[in-house]
C-alpha positions as semicolon CSV with decimal commas, in nm:
position;residue;x (nm);y (nm);z (nm)
1;X;-4,543;0,505;8,166
2;X;-4,532;0,256;7,891
3;X;-4,898;0,174;7,961
4;X;-5,024;0,547;7,928
5;X;-4,748;0,567;7,583
6;X;-4,948;0,310;7,462
7;X;-5,289;0,433;7,487
8;X;-5,209;0,725;7,355
9;X;-5,188;0,626;6,956
10;X;-5,461;0,469;6,741
11;X;-5,450;0,119;6,710
12;X;-5,342;0,032;6,290
13;X;-5,714;-0,088;6,094
14;X;-5,510;-0,416;6,006
15;X;-5,266;-0,637;6,121
16;X;-4,912;-0,709;6,069
17;X;-4,958;-0,964;5,802
18;X;-5,207;-0,769;5,613
19;X;-4,971;-0,428;5,615
20;X;-4,654;-0,665;5,448
21;X;-4,927;-0,737;5,133
22;X;-4,985;-0,437;5,084
23;X;-4,632;-0,297;5,114
24;X;-4,591;-0,575;4,852
25;X;-4,927;-0,517;4,609
26;X;-4,734;-0,115;4,651
27;X;-4,401;-0,233;4,505
28;X;-4,596;-0,467;4,234
29;X;-4,770;-0,123;4,079
30;X;-4,456;0,051;4,083
31;X;-4,250;-0,179;3,911
32;X;-4,514;-0,249;3,685
33;X;-4,533;0,159;3,591
34;X;-4,190;0,190;3,633
35;X;-4,064;0,167;3,283
36;X;-4,358;0,347;3,140
37;X;-4,258;0,624;2,980
38;X;-4,602;0,972;2,962
39;X;-4,626;1,073;2,604
40;X;-4,588;1,381;2,638
41;X;-4,239;1,300;2,787
42;X;-4,125;1,052;2,496
43;X;-4,229;1,306;2,197
44;X;-3,986;1,562;2,369
45;X;-3,714;1,364;2,404
46;X;-3,793;1,278;2,018
47;X;-3,766;1,596;1,946
48;X;-3,462;1,665;2,112
49;X;-3,262;1,343;2,009
50;X;-3,371;1,449;1,602
51;X;-3,243;1,818;1,702
52;X;-2,930;1,699;1,841
53;X;-2,880;1,481;1,552
54;X;-2,934;1,765;1,247
55;X;-2,705;1,942;1,502
56;X;-2,468;1,714;1,457
57;X;-2,475;1,666;1,069
58;X;-2,448;1,995;1,018
59;X;-2,123;2,029;1,252
60;X;-1,959;1,714;1,030
61;X;-2,068;1,882;0,681
62;X;-1,939;2,203;0,764
63;X;-1,597;2,094;0,905
64;X;-1,307;2,198;0,709
65;X;-0,997;2,005;0,528
66;X;-0,826;1,954;0,826
67;X;-1,082;2,003;1,106
68;X;-1,018;1,699;1,402
69;X;-1,335;1,511;1,249
70;X;-1,194;1,511;0,889
71;X;-0,833;1,344;1,042
72;X;-1,078;1,095;1,265
73;X;-1,243;0,981;0,922
74;X;-0,888;0,967;0,732
75;X;-0,716;0,739;1,004
76;X;-0,976;0,538;1,022
77;X;-1,086;0,515;0,674
78;X;-0,781;0,595;0,416
79;X;-0,745;0,668;0,039
80;X;-0,795;0,367;-0,177
81;X;-0,494;0,279;-0,422
82;X;-0,501;0,515;-0,710
83;X;-0,520;0,281;-1,006
84;X;-0,417;0,444;-1,389
85;X;-0,658;0,322;-1,650
86;X;-0,623;-0,021;-1,755
87;X;-0,404;-0,079;-1,419
88;X;-0,548;-0,254;-1,114
89;X;-0,536;-0,198;-0,782
90;X;-0,274;-0,466;-0,680
91;X;-0,052;-0,385;-1,026
92;X;-0,038;-0,021;-0,863
93;X;0,053;-0,181;-0,491
94;X;0,321;-0,355;-0,640
95;X;0,471;-0,056;-0,848
96;X;0,435;0,137;-0,513
97;X;0,603;-0,133;-0,298
98;X;0,878;-0,133;-0,587
99;X;0,923;0,199;-0,650
100;X;0,930;0,240;-0,206
101;X;1,101;-0,050;-0,126
102;X;1,404;0,004;-0,425
103;X;1,606;-0,304;-0,508
104;X;1,982;-0,190;-0,468
105;X;2,290;-0,265;-0,665
106;X;2,480;-0,345;-0,348
107;X;2,539;-0,677;-0,266
108;X;2,347;-0,812;0,046
109;X;2,440;-1,098;0,092
110;X;2,779;-1,038;0,373
111;X;2,966;-1,343;0,398
112;X;3,041;-1,332;0,812
113;X;3,347;-1,414;0,950
114;X;3,364;-1,704;1,246
115;X;3,295;-1,514;1,549
116;X;3,588;-1,544;1,812
117;X;3,306;-1,414;2,059
118;X;3,161;-1,653;2,339
119;X;2,777;-1,633;2,261
120;X;2,530;-1,515;2,517
121;X;2,296;-1,732;2,753
122;X;1,951;-1,808;2,686
123;X;1,660;-1,584;2,757
124;X;1,575;-1,587;3,059
125;X;1,147;-1,641;3,173
126;X;1,202;-1,268;3,359
127;X;1,336;-1,135;3,088
128;X;1,103;-1,283;2,795
129;X;0,777;-1,219;3,013
130;X;0,938;-0,837;3,077
131;X;0,897;-0,741;2,726
132;X;0,584;-0,981;2,628
133;X;0,377;-0,748;2,912
134;X;0,400;-0,430;2,787
135;X;0,364;-0,505;2,443
136;X;0,109;-0,192;2,367
137;X;-0,249;-0,302;2,421
138;X;-0,476;-0,158;2,106
139;X;-0,242;-0,199;1,840
140;X;-0,317;-0,380;1,495
141;X;-0,220;-0,749;1,428
142;X;-0,010;-0,866;1,191
143;X;-0,147;-1,104;0,824
144;X;-0,131;-1,369;1,084
145;X;-0,413;-1,245;1,300
146;X;-0,213;-1,267;1,618
147;X;-0,228;-0,950;1,846
148;X;-0,072;-0,833;2,151
149;X;-0,339;-0,937;2,379
150;X;-0,334;-1,289;2,219
151;X;0,040;-1,307;2,316
152;X;-0,046;-1,243;2,707
153;X;-0,283;-1,474;2,711
154;X;-0,142;-1,746;2,576
155;X;0,214;-1,696;2,754
156;X;0,033;-1,602;3,108
157;X;-0,176;-1,968;3,025
158;X;0,149;-2,160;2,929
159;X;0,421;-2,005;3,013
160;X;0,687;-2,230;2,851
161;X;0,621;-2,158;2,456
162;X;0,732;-1,855;2,384
163;X;1,071;-1,949;2,622
164;X;1,093;-2,257;2,416
165;X;1,062;-2,131;2,110
166;X;1,305;-1,833;2,155
167;X;1,612;-2,010;2,304
168;X;1,549;-2,247;2,046
169;X;1,599;-1,948;1,765
170;X;1,898;-1,848;1,969
171;X;2,079;-2,192;1,960
172;X;1,984;-2,246;1,586
173;X;2,119;-1,858;1,502
174;X;1,793;-1,888;1,280
175;X;1,481;-1,583;1,268
176;X;1,203;-1,773;1,071
177;X;1,086;-1,577;0,758
178;X;0,728;-1,598;0,837
179;X;0,812;-1,361;1,126
180;X;0,968;-1,107;0,877
181;X;0,745;-1,034;0,644
182;X;0,538;-0,698;0,690
183;X;0,213;-0,591;0,619
184;X;0,305;-0,275;0,465
185;X;-0,027;0,078;0,549
186;X;-0,008;0,360;0,317
187;X;-0,043;0,717;0,491
188;X;-0,082;0,909;0,194
189;X;0,133;1,260;0,274
190;X;-0,152;1,579;0,365
191;X;-0,154;1,754;-0,002
192;X;0,085;1,493;-0,212
193;X;-0,067;1,357;-0,523
194;X;-0,206;1,022;-0,519
195;X;-0,068;0,937;-0,832
196;X;0,315;0,921;-0,704
197;X;0,459;0,694;-0,495
198;X;0,661;0,962;-0,266
199;X;0,306;1,060;-0,118
200;X;0,265;0,760;0,089
201;X;0,407;0,731;0,358
202;X;0,462;0,324;0,485
203;X;0,442;0,182;0,775
204;X;0,491;-0,167;0,806
205;X;0,315;-0,452;1,049
206;X;0,549;-0,669;1,188
207;X;0,420;-1,010;1,357
208;X;0,409;-0,975;1,700
209;X;0,585;-1,294;1,778
210;X;0,849;-1,179;1,586
211;X;0,855;-0,812;1,724
212;X;0,918;-0,972;2,074
213;X;1,201;-1,196;1,943
214;X;1,310;-0,870;1,755
215;X;1,351;-0,662;2,098
216;X;1,497;-0,985;2,304
217;X;1,829;-0,971;2,099
218;X;1,801;-0,595;2,054
219;X;1,800;-0,583;2,435
220;X;2,071;-0,822;2,414
221;X;2,271;-0,607;2,148
222;X;2,253;-0,221;2,305
223;X;2,347;-0,381;2,659
224;X;2,634;-0,482;2,477
225;X;2,712;-0,193;2,305
226;X;2,657;0,063;2,647
227;X;2,821;-0,247;2,898
228;X;3,129;-0,226;2,625
229;X;3,080;0,185;2,570
230;X;3,126;0,123;2,177
231;X;2,935;0,369;2,089
232;X;3,033;0,670;2,015
233;X;2,965;0,940;2,306
234;X;2,857;1,263;2,051
235;X;2,519;1,034;1,958
236;X;2,264;1,114;2,156
237;X;1,952;0,932;1,975
238;X;1,749;0,654;2,081
239;X;2,014;0,599;2,356
240;X;1,901;0,620;2,809
241;X;2,010;0,905;2,952
242;X;2,063;1,145;2,640
243;X;1,815;1,362;2,495
244;X;1,744;1,618;2,249
245;X;1,842;1,844;2,494
246;X;2,158;1,757;2,576
247;X;2,216;1,758;2,272
248;X;2,166;2,125;2,204
249;X;2,294;2,259;2,513
250;X;2,661;2,060;2,383
251;X;2,612;2,230;2,066
252;X;2,521;2,543;2,247
253;X;2,846;2,516;2,487
254;X;3,083;2,437;2,166
255;X;2,923;2,757;1,979
256;X;2,958;2,978;2,286
257;X;3,306;2,862;2,372
258;X;3,465;2,933;2,003
259;X;3,244;3,317;2,017
260;X;3,446;3,377;2,351
261;X;3,778;3,278;2,228
262;X;3,697;3,523;1,931
263;X;3,681;3,239;1,641
264;X;3,406;3,228;1,306
265;X;3,182;2,979;1,358
266;X;2,995;2,782;1,126
267;X;2,740;2,530;1,230
268;X;2,585;2,268;0,989
269;X;2,305;2,117;1,013
270;X;2,251;1,749;0,777
271;X;1,942;1,547;0,785
272;X;1,959;1,219;0,621
273;X;1,676;1,180;0,432
274;X;1,544;0,821;0,449
275;X;1,805;0,747;0,695
276;X;1,603;0,409;0,750
277;X;1,515;0,297;0,484
278;X;1,842;0,324;0,308
279;X;2,039;0,126;0,580
280;X;2,182;-0,127;0,394
281;X;2,235;-0,457;0,504
282;X;2,595;-0,515;0,413
283;X;2,721;-0,201;0,614
284;X;2,481;-0,360;0,975
285;X;2,650;-0,663;0,902
286;X;2,987;-0,500;0,917
287;X;2,898;-0,266;1,188
288;X;2,826;-0,581;1,400
289;X;3,143;-0,765;1,338
290;X;3,296;-0,448;1,481
291;X;3,115;-0,406;1,697
292;X;3,239;-0,828;1,898
293;X;2,891;-0,932;1,985
294;X;2,831;-1,245;2,123
295;X;2,828;-1,461;1,853
296;X;2,472;-1,611;1,846
297;X;2,301;-1,276;1,904
298;X;2,508;-1,162;1,569
299;X;2,382;-1,450;1,400
300;X;2,057;-1,385;1,487
301;X;2,046;-1,037;1,339
302;X;2,224;-1,180;1,040
303;X;1,914;-1,425;1,029
304;X;1,688;-1,104;1,057
305;X;1,780;-0,975;0,714
306;X;1,803;-1,233;0,522
307;X;1,505;-1,281;0,298
308;X;1,276;-1,017;0,389
309;X;0,912;-0,957;0,270
310;X;0,687;-0,692;0,215
311;X;0,313;-0,695;0,119
312;X;0,037;-0,491;0,036
313;X;-0,294;-0,637;0,049
314;X;-0,570;-0,510;-0,183
315;X;-0,952;-0,637;-0,313
316;X;-0,733;-0,795;-0,572
317;X;-0,509;-0,987;-0,402
318;X;-0,143;-0,877;-0,275
319;X;0,122;-0,740;-0,392
320;X;0,461;-0,858;-0,205
321;X;0,812;-0,724;-0,236
322;X;1,183;-0,863;-0,103
323;X;1,292;-0,632;0,161
324;X;1,710;-0,590;0,047
325;X;1,757;-0,265;0,276
326;X;1,678;-0,084;0,539
327;X;1,484;-0,119;0,833
328;X;1,114;-0,115;0,842
329;X;0,902;0,165;1,053
330;X;0,826;-0,001;1,298
331;X;1,094;-0,198;1,332
332;X;1,287;-0,197;1,700
333;X;1,572;-0,293;1,583
334;X;1,583;-0,079;1,335
335;X;1,749;0,285;1,627
336;X;2,015;0,018;1,750
337;X;2,083;-0,051;1,414
338;X;2,157;0,287;1,298
339;X;2,397;0,353;1,578
340;X;2,609;0,169;1,550
341;X;2,669;0,193;1,174
342;X;2,601;0,600;1,245
343;X;2,888;0,492;1,472
344;X;3,151;0,467;1,186
345;X;3,099;0,843;1,106
346;X;3,106;0,992;1,478
347;X;3,477;0,787;1,489
348;X;3,637;0,928;1,224
349;X;3,942;1,151;1,300
350;X;3,858;1,490;1,230
351;X;4,033;1,832;1,216
352;X;4,123;2,013;1,537
353;X;3,915;2,301;1,501
354;X;3,533;2,050;1,377
355;X;3,305;1,940;1,596
356;X;3,074;1,667;1,536
357;X;2,789;1,555;1,689
358;X;2,463;1,342;1,600
359;X;2,078;1,294;1,756
360;X;1,989;0,995;1,533
361;X;2,007;1,074;1,171
362;X;2,031;1,412;1,225
363;X;2,434;1,521;1,267
364;X;2,546;1,889;1,319
365;X;2,931;2,022;1,264
366;X;3,092;2,338;1,460
367;X;3,339;2,447;1,226
368;X;3,620;2,706;1,401
369;X;3,852;2,932;1,258
370;X;3,999;3,241;1,331
371;X;3,924;3,488;1,049
372;X;3,631;3,434;0,800
373;X;3,870;3,387;0,547
374;X;3,998;3,083;0,615
375;X;3,675;2,929;0,802
376;X;3,576;2,938;0,386
377;X;3,863;2,767;0,310
378;X;3,787;2,451;0,534
379;X;3,476;2,396;0,447
C-alpha cells in the first residue's frame, strides 16, 4: 500500500539541501524589504501625522483657563515669583517667606522638666524597614537631592546604616539640623493677586532621611497616646478607626436627641484658620510633657522643633527663614502634634448643655436650652 502511494506523488525537481537554500534565500529577501515603506503609504502617513498635530495644537489653544491641559501646564510650570520695581527675585522670595512664616513674639524655647518617664527601646530593624518600604514613589527630593527610591536602594543594599543612624539620634535625643530644612514650593491660589504673599500656598519638601526618622518617632508617640487613652474621644480627625462619617453621625445624634426632648438647639462651627501654620512650639512641648510620653521621644521632639529653617530657591540664590512656629505642610508629625495640643480644649470642663467635638482643626459646639431666650443668654 505504501509503495502504491509513494508512486502516486510527483517527484520534486530539487533535493532537500537545495530546498533549504531556497527557503533561506526567501527569508533573506523578506528581511531585506521588511523595513521599506511604499512611497505612497509613507506620504499618507506624513499627512495624517501633520493633520493630527495641527488638531492637537488647536485643541490646546482653545482650552479655557481652568481646562485640564491648563491645569497640567500650571502644575509643571508654576508662576514665577513676581518682583516689584528694582526688587530682585531673591528679595521678593525673602519677603514672601517673612510674611508666610511669621516670627512670633511668644518665646519658642521651653525648658523641659526632667522627665521621670522611662525611655522607649531602640527602633527595631523591622520597624525601620516597614517605614522605608512604604515611602511613596515619584516624590520630589529636597535640597539634598536624595529621593525615596534612593533611600530604598541604600537600605536594601546596606541594611545596617539607617538603624544605626536613627537609634543614635534616639539615644542622643538629637534631630540633626540638616534634616529639618524645608524646601518651599509655592502654589498660587487660583484668581489671587501674585503680589500678595497670602495668594500662595506653601508646600515644604523635607529631606527623606528626616521624614523617616520623624515617622518613626511619630509612630511611637501615637502608640503611647492611644494605648494610654490620652486623647479625648471627641477628637475624630487623624485617628485610626474614626472618620468624618463617625463625626457627623455623633453630631446628628446630639442634635436629634435635643430636639426630641423639646430643646432649642444652636450649632456653632469654628474653623481655625492656619491652625498648623500658627501652632506654637511652646504649646507642643508643654503638651508633650503633660502626656507623660517616653523621655527620649519627648526630648527628640524638642530637638525636632529647634532651629528649623525654610528655604525658597530663586535664579538669583536662596531665601532662608527661621521657622519658629507651626508644623511644616507635608510633615507627618503635624496631625499628631495638633491633636495633642487641641486635646487641652476638648478636656476643658464644659457646661452640661454644651457638647463639643472636633475633626482635626474644625470644632463644633451643640448648645441646647429650654427656651430661645435662655439659648441666646447662654451663648
